[in-house]
Amino acid sequence: MKHYRHIFFDLDHTIWDFDKNAEETLQELYVIHGLDKIGLTSADAFIETYTRNNHSLWAQYHMGKITKDYLREARFRTTFLDLGVKPELIPVGFEDEYVKLCPTKTNLFPDAHEVLTYLKRKYTIHLISNGFKESTEIKIAGSNISHYFDQIIISEAVGINKPNKAIFEHALNLAGAVKDESIMIGDSIEADIRGALNFGMDAIYFNPMQLPKPDDVPAQINNLKELIGLL
């Protein structure tokens, strides 16, 4: 590894364990709304279908193909319909309740605090998140990680999403950093890794599910603690 001065992290699915926090939230909402009474006999099937739909919609959002409002309107409606729930039986306000509750969850990936503490002693660390501003700020504050980061860049506040080169340029300008001394770490091949690489910045793919690594991705880790040996 070359000598870096600045490390830029993604938040969701990289530090903040989005799927685990979403699962906890949906387990609670499944009970609150009595979803078994409208034909959803398995909370696990509901969570699995939602997770698949949400990942697909977020991939489209990263690429600018859909809006925030469409993502939020579609992910649960599509999930309920996929599972055979009649439109008139879809709980009113379910998305709003999810958006209020989920960001308050505080599950991070294993060793997140240890790794961030280690890295902060050696580097200046920043966040670049494609998350929505209000929920991202709640996640960061609630999970007690804000003190690790010098700059926190949220795409909704900037008006540009990863993988657009402009958000990486904006982040480096805020940080007083240059490409050759900076590296991006994230879980999204398109938004984080190819976004950074196309901008001219190094990147490490966070791949906890151990999915096949594309040939154009130069480096990957399967858990955060590997960064202690790499950086």
mmCIF file with all atom_site columns, C-alpha atoms in Angstrom:
data_model
loop_
_atom_site.group_PDB
_atom_site.id
_atom_site.type_symbol
_atom_site.label_atom_id
_atom_site.label_alt_id
_atom_site.label_comp_id
_atom_site.label_asym_id
_atom_site.label_entity_id
_atom_site.label_seq_id
_atom_site.pdbx_PDB_ins_code
_atom_site.Cartn_x
_atom_site.Cartn_y
_atom_site.Cartn_z
_atom_site.occupancy
_atom_site.B_iso_or_equiv
_atom_site.pdbx_formal_charge
_atom_site.auth_seq_id
_atom_site.auth_comp_id
_atom_site.auth_asym_id
_atom_site.auth_atom_id
_atom_site.pdbx_PDB_model_num
ATOM 1   C CA . MET A 1 1   ? 0.000   0.000   0.000   1.00 0.00 ? 1   MET A CA 1
ATOM 2   C CA . LYS A 1 2   ? 1.210   3.499   -0.832  1.00 0.00 ? 2   LYS A CA 1
ATOM 3   C CA . HIS A 1 3   ? 1.387   6.198   1.804   1.00 0.00 ? 3   HIS A CA 1
ATOM 4   C CA . TYR A 1 4   ? -2.072  7.644   2.386   1.00 0.00 ? 4   TYR A CA 1
ATOM 5   C CA . ARG A 1 5   ? -3.057  10.630  4.459   1.00 0.00 ? 5   ARG A CA 1
ATOM 6   C CA . HIS A 1 6   ? -6.852  10.601  4.004   1.00 0.00 ? 6   HIS A CA 1
ATOM 7   C CA . ILE A 1 7   ? -9.327  7.719   4.185   1.00 0.00 ? 7   ILE A CA 1
ATOM 8   C CA . PHE A 1 8   ? -12.890 8.150   2.930   1.00 0.00 ? 8   PHE A CA 1
ATOM 9   C CA . PHE A 1 9   ? -15.479 5.655   4.175   1.00 0.00 ? 9   PHE A CA 1
ATOM 10  C CA . ASP A 1 10  ? -18.957 4.831   2.992   1.00 0.00 ? 10  ASP A CA 1
ATOM 11  C CA . LEU A 1 11  ? -21.478 4.507   5.855   1.00 0.00 ? 11  LEU A CA 1
ATOM 12  C CA . ASP A 1 12  ? -24.384 2.146   5.074   1.00 0.00 ? 12  ASP A CA 1
ATOM 13  C CA . HIS A 1 13  ? -23.353 -1.476  4.521   1.00 0.00 ? 13  HIS A CA 1
ATOM 14  C CA . THR A 1 14  ? -19.738 -0.548  5.330   1.00 0.00 ? 14  THR A CA 1
ATOM 15  C CA . ILE A 1 15  ? -19.669 0.796   8.908   1.00 0.00 ? 15  ILE A CA 1
ATOM 16  C CA . TRP A 1 16  ? -23.356 0.948   9.854   1.00 0.00 ? 16  TRP A CA 1
ATOM 17  C CA . ASP A 1 17  ? -24.870 -2.522  9.395   1.00 0.00 ? 17  ASP A CA 1
ATOM 18  C CA . PHE A 1 18  ? -27.875 -1.512  7.308   1.00 0.00 ? 18  PHE A CA 1
ATOM 19  C CA . ASP A 1 19  ? -29.337 -4.995  6.817   1.00 0.00 ? 19  ASP A CA 1
ATOM 20  C CA . LYS A 1 20  ? -29.094 -5.958  10.487  1.00 0.00 ? 20  LYS A CA 1
ATOM 21  C CA . ASN A 1 21  ? -30.653 -2.666  11.587  1.00 0.00 ? 21  ASN A CA 1
ATOM 22  C CA . ALA A 1 22  ? -33.387 -2.979  8.961   1.00 0.00 ? 22  ALA A CA 1
ATOM 23  C CA . GLU A 1 23  ? -34.135 -6.526  10.090  1.00 0.00 ? 23  GLU A CA 1
ATOM 24  C CA . GLU A 1 24  ? -34.538 -5.426  13.717  1.00 0.00 ? 24  GLU A CA 1
ATOM 25  C CA . THR A 1 25  ? -36.836 -2.607  12.628  1.00 0.00 ? 25  THR A CA 1
ATOM 26  C CA . LEU A 1 26  ? -38.981 -4.812  10.401  1.00 0.00 ? 26  LEU A CA 1
ATOM 27  C CA . GLN A 1 27  ? -39.309 -7.493  13.062  1.00 0.00 ? 27  GLN A CA 1
ATOM 28  C CA . GLU A 1 28  ? -40.771 -4.813  15.365  1.00 0.00 ? 28  GLU A CA 1
ATOM 29  C CA . LEU A 1 29  ? -43.066 -3.351  12.690  1.00 0.00 ? 29  LEU A CA 1
ATOM 30  C CA . TYR A 1 30  ? -44.246 -6.839  11.704  1.00 0.00 ? 30  TYR A CA 1
ATOM 31  C CA . VAL A 1 31  ? -45.618 -7.260  15.229  1.00 0.00 ? 31  VAL A CA 1
ATOM 32  C CA . ILE A 1 32  ? -46.882 -3.688  15.642  1.00 0.00 ? 32  ILE A CA 1
ATOM 33  C CA . HIS A 1 33  ? -48.893 -3.863  12.414  1.00 0.00 ? 33  HIS A CA 1
ATOM 34  C CA . GLY A 1 34  ? -49.973 -7.494  12.815  1.00 0.00 ? 34  GLY A CA 1
ATOM 35  C CA . LEU A 1 35  ? -48.759 -8.330  9.321   1.00 0.00 ? 35  LEU A CA 1
ATOM 36  C CA . ASP A 1 36  ? -49.617 -11.981 9.911   1.00 0.00 ? 36  ASP A CA 1
ATOM 37  C CA . LYS A 1 37  ? -53.271 -10.920 9.812   1.00 0.00 ? 37  LYS A CA 1
ATOM 38  C CA . ILE A 1 38  ? -52.980 -9.657  6.216   1.00 0.00 ? 38  ILE A CA 1
ATOM 39  C CA . GLY A 1 39  ? -51.438 -12.850 4.920   1.00 0.00 ? 39  GLY A CA 1
ATOM 40  C CA . LEU A 1 40  ? -47.742 -12.404 5.700   1.00 0.00 ? 40  LEU A CA 1
ATOM 41  C CA . THR A 1 41  ? -47.193 -15.562 7.743   1.00 0.00 ? 41  THR A CA 1
ATOM 42  C CA . SER A 1 42  ? -43.394 -15.164 7.908   1.00 0.00 ? 42  SER A CA 1
ATOM 43  C CA . ALA A 1 43  ? -41.489 -12.113 9.070   1.00 0.00 ? 43  ALA A CA 1
ATOM 44  C CA . ASP A 1 44  ? -38.349 -13.632 7.547   1.00 0.00 ? 44  ASP A CA 1
ATOM 45  C CA . ALA A 1 45  ? -39.919 -13.826 4.072   1.00 0.00 ? 45  ALA A CA 1
ATOM 46  C CA . PHE A 1 46  ? -41.078 -10.226 4.408   1.00 0.00 ? 46  PHE A CA 1
ATOM 47  C CA . ILE A 1 47  ? -37.575 -9.069  5.408   1.00 0.00 ? 47  ILE A CA 1
ATOM 48  C CA . GLU A 1 48  ? -35.915 -11.091 2.635   1.00 0.00 ? 48  GLU A CA 1
ATOM 49  C CA . THR A 1 49  ? -38.215 -9.669  -0.042  1.00 0.00 ? 49  THR A CA 1
ATOM 50  C CA . TYR A 1 50  ? -37.823 -6.127  1.269   1.00 0.00 ? 50  TYR A CA 1
ATOM 51  C CA . THR A 1 51  ? -34.030 -6.453  1.371   1.00 0.00 ? 51  THR A CA 1
ATOM 52  C CA . ARG A 1 52  ? -33.913 -7.597  -2.251  1.00 0.00 ? 52  ARG A CA 1
ATOM 53  C CA . ASN A 1 53  ? -36.187 -4.771  -3.412  1.00 0.00 ? 53  ASN A CA 1
ATOM 54  C CA . ASN A 1 54  ? -34.401 -2.138  -1.341  1.00 0.00 ? 54  ASN A CA 1
ATOM 55  C CA . HIS A 1 55  ? -30.964 -3.106  -2.653  1.00 0.00 ? 55  HIS A CA 1
ATOM 56  C CA . SER A 1 56  ? -32.240 -2.960  -6.226  1.00 0.00 ? 56  SER A CA 1
ATOM 57  C CA . LEU A 1 57  ? -33.826 0.462   -5.747  1.00 0.00 ? 57  LEU A CA 1
ATOM 58  C CA . TRP A 1 58  ? -30.740 1.875   -4.014  1.00 0.00 ? 58  TRP A CA 1
ATOM 59  C CA . ALA A 1 59  ? -28.584 0.709   -6.930  1.00 0.00 ? 59  ALA A CA 1
ATOM 60  C CA . GLN A 1 60  ? -30.878 2.680   -9.249  1.00 0.00 ? 60  GLN A CA 1
ATOM 61  C CA . TYR A 1 61  ? -30.759 5.701   -6.922  1.00 0.00 ? 61  TYR A CA 1
ATOM 62  C CA . HIS A 1 62  ? -26.933 5.665   -6.882  1.00 0.00 ? 62  HIS A CA 1
ATOM 63  C CA . MET A 1 63  ? -26.970 5.888   -10.671 1.00 0.00 ? 63  MET A CA 1
ATOM 64  C CA . GLY A 1 64  ? -29.510 8.731   -10.730 1.00 0.00 ? 64  GLY A CA 1
ATOM 65  C CA . LYS A 1 65  ? -32.218 6.610   -12.345 1.00 0.00 ? 65  LYS A CA 1
ATOM 66  C CA . ILE A 1 66  ? -34.835 7.191   -9.626  1.00 0.00 ? 66  ILE A CA 1
ATOM 67  C CA . THR A 1 67  ? -35.565 9.859   -7.027  1.00 0.00 ? 67  THR A CA 1
ATOM 68  C CA . LYS A 1 68  ? -35.547 9.680   -3.243  1.00 0.00 ? 68  LYS A CA 1
ATOM 69  C CA . ASP A 1 69  ? -39.350 9.977   -3.209  1.00 0.00 ? 69  ASP A CA 1
ATOM 70  C CA . TYR A 1 70  ? -39.755 7.128   -5.683  1.00 0.00 ? 70  TYR A CA 1
ATOM 71  C CA . LEU A 1 71  ? -37.395 4.895   -3.702  1.00 0.00 ? 71  LEU A CA 1
ATOM 72  C CA . ARG A 1 72  ? -39.294 5.502   -0.491  1.00 0.00 ? 72  ARG A CA 1
ATOM 73  C CA . GLU A 1 73  ? -42.698 5.075   -2.123  1.00 0.00 ? 73  GLU A CA 1
ATOM 74  C CA . ALA A 1 74  ? -41.779 1.926   -4.003  1.00 0.00 ? 74  ALA A CA 1
ATOM 75  C CA . ARG A 1 75  ? -39.740 -0.271  -1.695  1.00 0.00 ? 75  ARG A CA 1
ATOM 76  C CA . PHE A 1 76  ? -42.465 -1.362  0.715   1.00 0.00 ? 76  PHE A CA 1
ATOM 77  C CA . ARG A 1 77  ? -45.347 -1.136  -1.735  1.00 0.00 ? 77  ARG A CA 1
ATOM 78  C CA . THR A 1 78  ? -43.457 -3.438  -4.110  1.00 0.00 ? 78  THR A CA 1
ATOM 79  C CA . THR A 1 79  ? -42.602 -5.782  -1.232  1.00 0.00 ? 79  THR A CA 1
ATOM 80  C CA . PHE A 1 80  ? -46.201 -6.087  -0.054  1.00 0.00 ? 80  PHE A CA 1
ATOM 81  C CA . LEU A 1 81  ? -47.452 -6.635  -3.610  1.00 0.00 ? 81  LEU A CA 1
ATOM 82  C CA . ASP A 1 82  ? -44.723 -9.204  -4.332  1.00 0.00 ? 82  ASP A CA 1
ATOM 83  C CA . LEU A 1 83  ? -45.940 -11.157 -1.316  1.00 0.00 ? 83  LEU A CA 1
ATOM 84  C CA . GLY A 1 84  ? -49.533 -11.121 -2.505  1.00 0.00 ? 84  GLY A CA 1
ATOM 85  C CA . VAL A 1 85  ? -50.969 -8.431  -0.224  1.00 0.00 ? 85  VAL A CA 1
ATOM 86  C CA . LYS A 1 86  ? -53.893 -6.582  -1.791  1.00 0.00 ? 86  LYS A CA 1
ATOM 87  C CA . PRO A 1 87  ? -53.179 -2.853  -2.290  1.00 0.00 ? 87  PRO A CA 1
ATOM 88  C CA . GLU A 1 88  ? -55.998 -1.802  0.020   1.00 0.00 ? 88  GLU A CA 1
ATOM 89  C CA . LEU A 1 89  ? -54.499 -3.874  2.857   1.00 0.00 ? 89  LEU A CA 1
ATOM 90  C CA . ILE A 1 90  ? -51.034 -2.301  2.728   1.00 0.00 ? 90  ILE A CA 1
ATOM 91  C CA . PRO A 1 91  ? -50.589 -0.493  6.073   1.00 0.00 ? 91  PRO A CA 1
ATOM 92  C CA . VAL A 1 92  ? -50.831 3.282   5.754   1.00 0.00 ? 92  VAL A CA 1
ATOM 93  C CA . GLY A 1 93  ? -47.721 5.101   6.917   1.00 0.00 ? 93  GLY A CA 1
ATOM 94  C CA . PHE A 1 94  ? -45.530 1.984   7.080   1.00 0.00 ? 94  PHE A CA 1
ATOM 95  C CA . GLU A 1 95  ? -42.652 3.678   5.230   1.00 0.00 ? 95  GLU A CA 1
ATOM 96  C CA . ASP A 1 96  ? -42.821 6.720   7.504   1.00 0.00 ? 96  ASP A CA 1
ATOM 97  C CA . GLU A 1 97  ? -42.629 4.553   10.618  1.00 0.00 ? 97  GLU A CA 1
ATOM 98  C CA . TYR A 1 98  ? -39.712 2.604   9.187   1.00 0.00 ? 98  TYR A CA 1
ATOM 99  C CA . VAL A 1 99  ? -37.826 5.810   8.333   1.00 0.00 ? 99  VAL A CA 1
ATOM 100 C CA . LYS A 1 100 ? -38.298 7.115   11.881  1.00 0.00 ? 100 LYS A CA 1
ATOM 101 C CA . LEU A 1 101 ? -37.270 3.887   13.618  1.00 0.00 ? 101 LEU A CA 1
ATOM 102 C CA . CYS A 1 102 ? -34.535 2.313   11.518  1.00 0.00 ? 102 CYS A CA 1
ATOM 103 C CA . PRO A 1 103 ? -31.938 5.133   11.726  1.00 0.00 ? 103 PRO A CA 1
ATOM 104 C CA . THR A 1 104 ? -32.116 4.951   15.539  1.00 0.00 ? 104 THR A CA 1
ATOM 105 C CA . LYS A 1 105 ? -30.678 1.425   15.460  1.00 0.00 ? 105 LYS A CA 1
ATOM 106 C CA . THR A 1 106 ? -27.004 1.267   16.331  1.00 0.00 ? 106 THR A CA 1
ATOM 107 C CA . ASN A 1 107 ? -25.600 -2.028  15.002  1.00 0.00 ? 107 ASN A CA 1
ATOM 108 C CA . LEU A 1 108 ? -22.211 -1.532  13.372  1.00 0.00 ? 108 LEU A CA 1
ATOM 109 C CA . PHE A 1 109 ? -20.116 -4.109  11.563  1.00 0.00 ? 109 PHE A CA 1
ATOM 110 C CA . PRO A 1 110 ? -17.812 -6.106  13.860  1.00 0.00 ? 110 PRO A CA 1
ATOM 111 C CA . ASP A 1 111 ? -14.716 -4.269  15.111  1.00 0.00 ? 111 ASP A CA 1
ATOM 112 C CA . ALA A 1 112 ? -15.868 -0.927  13.657  1.00 0.00 ? 112 ALA A CA 1
ATOM 113 C CA . HIS A 1 113 ? -14.898 1.127   16.715  1.00 0.00 ? 113 HIS A CA 1
ATOM 114 C CA . GLU A 1 114 ? -11.556 -0.662  17.128  1.00 0.00 ? 114 GLU A CA 1
ATOM 115 C CA . VAL A 1 115 ? -10.642 -0.171  13.478  1.00 0.00 ? 115 VAL A CA 1
ATOM 116 C CA . LEU A 1 116 ? -11.746 3.463   13.335  1.00 0.00 ? 116 LEU A CA 1
ATOM 117 C CA . THR A 1 117 ? -9.821  4.218   16.534  1.00 0.00 ? 117 THR A CA 1
ATOM 118 C CA . TYR A 1 118 ? -6.708  2.639   15.025  1.00 0.00 ? 118 TYR A CA 1
ATOM 119 C CA . LEU A 1 119 ? -7.055  4.478   11.717  1.00 0.00 ? 119 LEU A CA 1
ATOM 120 C CA . LYS A 1 120 ? -7.758  7.835   13.347  1.00 0.00 ? 120 LYS A CA 1
ATOM 121 C CA . ARG A 1 121 ? -4.332  7.686   15.038  1.00 0.00 ? 121 ARG A CA 1
ATOM 122 C CA . LYS A 1 122 ? -2.627  7.402   11.638  1.00 0.00 ? 122 LYS A CA 1
ATOM 123 C CA . TYR A 1 123 ? -4.903  9.134   9.117   1.00 0.00 ? 123 TYR A CA 1
ATOM 124 C CA . THR A 1 124 ? -7.534  11.808  8.700   1.00 0.00 ? 124 THR A CA 1
ATOM 125 C CA . ILE A 1 125 ? -10.822 9.973   8.191   1.00 0.00 ? 125 ILE A CA 1
ATOM 126 C CA . HIS A 1 126 ? -13.946 11.178  6.377   1.00 0.00 ? 126 HIS A CA 1
ATOM 127 C CA . LEU A 1 127 ? -17.364 9.884   5.344   1.00 0.00 ? 127 LEU A CA 1
ATOM 128 C CA . ILE A 1 128 ? -19.007 10.085  1.928   1.00 0.00 ? 128 ILE A CA 1
ATOM 129 C CA . SER A 1 129 ? -22.558 8.745   2.111   1.00 0.00 ? 129 SER A CA 1
ATOM 130 C CA . ASN A 1 130 ? -25.281 8.462   -0.500  1.00 0.00 ? 130 ASN A CA 1
ATOM 131 C CA . GLY A 1 131 ? -27.767 8.230   2.351   1.00 0.00 ? 131 GLY A CA 1
ATOM 132 C CA . PHE A 1 132 ? -30.476 10.790  3.004   1.00 0.00 ? 132 PHE A CA 1
ATOM 133 C CA . LYS A 1 133 ? -29.405 13.726  5.154   1.00 0.00 ? 133 LYS A CA 1
ATOM 134 C CA . GLU A 1 134 ? -31.712 13.450  8.167   1.00 0.00 ? 134 GLU A CA 1
ATOM 135 C CA . SER A 1 135 ? -31.476 9.674   8.581   1.00 0.00 ? 135 SER A CA 1
ATOM 136 C CA . THR A 1 136 ? -27.699 9.674   8.020   1.00 0.00 ? 136 THR A CA 1
ATOM 137 C CA . GLU A 1 137 ? -27.175 12.281  10.731  1.00 0.00 ? 137 GLU A CA 1
ATOM 138 C CA . ILE A 1 138 ? -29.312 10.230  13.151  1.00 0.00 ? 138 ILE A CA 1
ATOM 139 C CA . LYS A 1 139 ? -27.332 7.054   12.381  1.00 0.00 ? 139 LYS A CA 1
ATOM 140 C CA . ILE A 1 140 ? -23.991 8.768   12.930  1.00 0.00 ? 140 ILE A CA 1
ATOM 141 C CA . ALA A 1 141 ? -25.020 10.425  16.197  1.00 0.00 ? 141 ALA A CA 1
ATOM 142 C CA . GLY A 1 142 ? -26.836 7.395   17.606  1.00 0.00 ? 142 GLY A CA 1
ATOM 143 C CA . SER A 1 143 ? -24.009 4.966   16.944  1.00 0.00 ? 143 SER A CA 1
ATOM 144 C CA . ASN A 1 144 ? -21.422 7.339   18.447  1.00 0.00 ? 144 ASN A CA 1
ATOM 145 C CA . ILE A 1 145 ? -19.078 7.516   15.479  1.00 0.00 ? 145 ILE A CA 1
ATOM 146 C CA . SER A 1 146 ? -19.116 11.197  14.523  1.00 0.00 ? 146 SER A CA 1
ATOM 147 C CA . HIS A 1 147 ? -15.908 11.942  16.450  1.00 0.00 ? 147 HIS A CA 1
ATOM 148 C CA . TYR A 1 148 ? -13.879 9.722   14.130  1.00 0.00 ? 148 TYR A CA 1
ATOM 149 C CA . PHE A 1 149 ? -14.550 11.828  11.041  1.00 0.00 ? 149 PHE A CA 1
ATOM 150 C CA . ASP A 1 150 ? -13.099 15.153  10.022  1.00 0.00 ? 150 ASP A CA 1
ATOM 151 C CA . GLN A 1 151 ? -15.537 15.744  7.148   1.00 0.00 ? 151 GLN A CA 1
ATOM 152 C CA . ILE A 1 152 ? -18.970 14.154  6.672   1.00 0.00 ? 152 ILE A CA 1
ATOM 153 C CA . ILE A 1 153 ? -20.262 14.499  3.127   1.00 0.00 ? 153 ILE A CA 1
ATOM 154 C CA . ILE A 1 154 ? -23.891 13.498  2.517   1.00 0.00 ? 154 ILE A CA 1
ATOM 155 C CA . SER A 1 155 ? -24.938 13.304  -1.107  1.00 0.00 ? 155 SER A CA 1
ATOM 156 C CA . GLU A 1 156 ? -28.435 14.682  -0.549  1.00 0.00 ? 156 GLU A CA 1
ATOM 157 C CA . ALA A 1 157 ? -26.965 17.812  1.045   1.00 0.00 ? 157 ALA A CA 1
ATOM 158 C CA . VAL A 1 158 ? -24.414 18.214  -1.753  1.00 0.00 ? 158 VAL A CA 1
ATOM 159 C CA . GLY A 1 159 ? -26.867 17.437  -4.551  1.00 0.00 ? 159 GLY A CA 1
ATOM 160 C CA . ILE A 1 160 ? -24.569 14.853  -6.156  1.00 0.00 ? 160 ILE A CA 1
ATOM 161 C CA . ASN A 1 161 ? -24.437 11.082  -5.654  1.00 0.00 ? 161 ASN A CA 1
ATOM 162 C CA . LYS A 1 162 ? -21.537 8.697   -5.812  1.00 0.00 ? 162 LYS A CA 1
ATOM 163 C CA . PRO A 1 163 ? -20.336 7.507   -8.374  1.00 0.00 ? 163 PRO A CA 1
ATOM 164 C CA . ASN A 1 164 ? -20.364 11.018  -9.889  1.00 0.00 ? 164 ASN A CA 1
ATOM 165 C CA . LYS A 1 165 ? -16.791 12.308  -9.959  1.00 0.00 ? 165 LYS A CA 1
ATOM 166 C CA . ALA A 1 166 ? -17.997 15.678  -8.680  1.00 0.00 ? 166 ALA A CA 1
ATOM 167 C CA . ILE A 1 167 ? -18.817 14.364  -5.195  1.00 0.00 ? 167 ILE A CA 1
ATOM 168 C CA . PHE A 1 168 ? -15.326 12.924  -4.830  1.00 0.00 ? 168 PHE A CA 1
ATOM 169 C CA . GLU A 1 169 ? -13.854 16.225  -6.018  1.00 0.00 ? 169 GLU A CA 1
ATOM 170 C CA . HIS A 1 170 ? -16.035 18.072  -3.506  1.00 0.00 ? 170 HIS A CA 1
ATOM 171 C CA . ALA A 1 171 ? -14.987 15.715  -0.700  1.00 0.00 ? 171 ALA A CA 1
ATOM 172 C CA . LEU A 1 172 ? -11.283 16.117  -1.434  1.00 0.00 ? 172 LEU A CA 1
ATOM 173 C CA . ASN A 1 173 ? -11.624 19.896  -1.568  1.00 0.00 ? 173 ASN A CA 1
ATOM 174 C CA . LEU A 1 174 ? -13.360 19.950  1.820   1.00 0.00 ? 174 LEU A CA 1
ATOM 175 C CA . ALA A 1 175 ? -10.726 17.664  3.293   1.00 0.00 ? 175 ALA A CA 1
ATOM 176 C CA . GLY A 1 176 ? -7.794  19.559  1.790   1.00 0.00 ? 176 GLY A CA 1
ATOM 177 C CA . ALA A 1 177 ? -6.735  16.240  0.273   1.00 0.00 ? 177 ALA A CA 1
ATOM 178 C CA . VAL A 1 178 ? -5.273  15.113  -3.039  1.00 0.00 ? 178 VAL A CA 1
ATOM 179 C CA . LYS A 1 179 ? -6.088  11.948  -4.989  1.00 0.00 ? 179 LYS A CA 1
ATOM 180 C CA . ASP A 1 180 ? -2.691  10.281  -4.617  1.00 0.00 ? 180 ASP A CA 1
ATOM 181 C CA . GLU A 1 181 ? -2.852  10.467  -0.823  1.00 0.00 ? 181 GLU A CA 1
ATOM 182 C CA . SER A 1 182 ? -6.489  9.372   -0.524  1.00 0.00 ? 182 SER A CA 1
ATOM 183 C CA . ILE A 1 183 ? -8.385  6.066   -0.589  1.00 0.00 ? 183 ILE A CA 1
ATOM 184 C CA . MET A 1 184 ? -12.098 5.156   -0.603  1.00 0.00 ? 184 MET A CA 1
ATOM 185 C CA . ILE A 1 185 ? -13.531 2.182   1.308   1.00 0.00 ? 185 ILE A CA 1
ATOM 186 C CA . GLY A 1 186 ? -17.067 1.000   0.599   1.00 0.00 ? 186 GLY A CA 1
ATOM 187 C CA . ASP A 1 187 ? -19.377 -1.870  -0.244  1.00 0.00 ? 187 ASP A CA 1
ATOM 188 C CA . SER A 1 188 ? -20.869 -0.661  -3.530  1.00 0.00 ? 188 SER A CA 1
ATOM 189 C CA . ILE A 1 189 ? -18.923 -1.681  -6.617  1.00 0.00 ? 189 ILE A CA 1
ATOM 190 C CA . GLU A 1 190 ? -20.555 1.028   -8.730  1.00 0.00 ? 190 GLU A CA 1
ATOM 191 C CA . ALA A 1 191 ? -20.933 3.898   -6.275  1.00 0.00 ? 191 ALA A CA 1
ATOM 192 C CA . ASP A 1 192 ? -17.877 3.527   -4.065  1.00 0.00 ? 192 ASP A CA 1
ATOM 193 C CA . ILE A 1 193 ? -15.267 1.511   -5.920  1.00 0.00 ? 193 ILE A CA 1
ATOM 194 C CA . ARG A 1 194 ? -15.726 2.312   -9.599  1.00 0.00 ? 194 ARG A CA 1
ATOM 195 C CA . GLY A 1 195 ? -16.757 5.836   -8.629  1.00 0.00 ? 195 GLY A CA 1
ATOM 196 C CA . ALA A 1 196 ? -13.451 6.402   -6.840  1.00 0.00 ? 196 ALA A CA 1
ATOM 197 C CA . LEU A 1 197 ? -11.351 4.554   -9.420  1.00 0.00 ? 197 LEU A CA 1
ATOM 198 C CA . ASN A 1 198 ? -12.874 6.487   -12.312 1.00 0.00 ? 198 ASN A CA 1
ATOM 199 C CA . PHE A 1 199 ? -12.111 9.679   -10.414 1.00 0.00 ? 199 PHE A CA 1
ATOM 200 C CA . GLY A 1 200 ? -8.491  8.582   -10.105 1.00 0.00 ? 200 GLY A CA 1
ATOM 201 C CA . MET A 1 201 ? -8.508  7.622   -6.421  1.00 0.00 ? 201 MET A CA 1
ATOM 202 C CA . ASP A 1 202 ? -7.594  4.250   -4.936  1.00 0.00 ? 202 ASP A CA 1
ATOM 203 C CA . ALA A 1 203 ? -10.337 2.120   -3.405  1.00 0.00 ? 203 ALA A CA 1
ATOM 204 C CA . ILE A 1 204 ? -10.851 -0.974  -1.258  1.00 0.00 ? 204 ILE A CA 1
ATOM 205 C CA . TYR A 1 205 ? -14.008 -3.044  -1.732  1.00 0.00 ? 205 TYR A CA 1
ATOM 206 C CA . PHE A 1 206 ? -15.691 -4.054  1.545   1.00 0.00 ? 206 PHE A CA 1
ATOM 207 C CA . ASN A 1 207 ? -17.137 -7.474  0.747   1.00 0.00 ? 207 ASN A CA 1
ATOM 208 C CA . PRO A 1 208 ? -18.449 -9.169  3.916   1.00 0.00 ? 208 PRO A CA 1
ATOM 209 C CA . MET A 1 209 ? -20.692 -11.500 1.904   1.00 0.00 ? 209 MET A CA 1
ATOM 210 C CA . GLN A 1 210 ? -17.620 -12.710 -0.013  1.00 0.00 ? 210 GLN A CA 1
ATOM 211 C CA . LEU A 1 211 ? -19.259 -12.148 -3.377  1.00 0.00 ? 211 LEU A CA 1
ATOM 212 C CA . PRO A 1 212 ? -17.197 -12.737 -6.539  1.00 0.00 ? 212 PRO A CA 1
ATOM 213 C CA . LYS A 1 213 ? -14.796 -9.830  -7.011  1.00 0.00 ? 213 LYS A CA 1
ATOM 214 C CA . PRO A 1 214 ? -14.901 -8.177  -10.459 1.00 0.00 ? 214 PRO A CA 1
ATOM 215 C CA . ASP A 1 215 ? -11.565 -8.115  -12.272 1.00 0.00 ? 215 ASP A CA 1
ATOM 216 C CA . ASP A 1 216 ? -11.449 -4.316  -12.314 1.00 0.00 ? 216 ASP A CA 1
ATOM 217 C CA . VAL A 1 217 ? -11.601 -4.125  -8.506  1.00 0.00 ? 217 VAL A CA 1
ATOM 218 C CA . PRO A 1 218 ? -7.972  -4.076  -7.313  1.00 0.00 ? 218 PRO A CA 1
ATOM 219 C CA . ALA A 1 219 ? -8.380  -4.710  -3.570  1.00 0.00 ? 219 ALA A CA 1
ATOM 220 C CA . GLN A 1 220 ? -10.975 -6.089  -1.199  1.00 0.00 ? 220 GLN A CA 1
ATOM 221 C CA . ILE A 1 221 ? -11.514 -6.987  2.448   1.00 0.00 ? 221 ILE A CA 1
ATOM 222 C CA . ASN A 1 222 ? -14.108 -9.299  3.981   1.00 0.00 ? 222 ASN A CA 1
ATOM 223 C CA . ASN A 1 223 ? -14.065 -7.702  7.437   1.00 0.00 ? 223 ASN A CA 1
ATOM 224 C CA . LEU A 1 224 ? -13.070 -4.296  8.738   1.00 0.00 ? 224 LEU A CA 1
ATOM 225 C CA . LYS A 1 225 ? -10.291 -5.630  10.940  1.00 0.00 ? 225 LYS A CA 1
ATOM 226 C CA . GLU A 1 226 ? -8.285  -6.510  7.826   1.00 0.00 ? 226 GLU A CA 1
ATOM 227 C CA . LEU A 1 227 ? -7.685  -2.777  7.419   1.00 0.00 ? 227 LEU A CA 1
ATOM 228 C CA . ILE A 1 228 ? -5.365  -2.852  10.436  1.00 0.00 ? 228 ILE A CA 1
ATOM 229 C CA . GLY A 1 229 ? -3.008  -5.078  8.488   1.00 0.00 ? 229 GLY A CA 1
ATOM 230 C CA . LEU A 1 230 ? -3.387  -3.155  5.248   1.00 0.00 ? 230 LEU A CA 1
ATOM 231 C CA . LEU A 1 231 ? -3.225  0.493   6.317   1.00 0.00 ? 231 LEU A CA 1
#
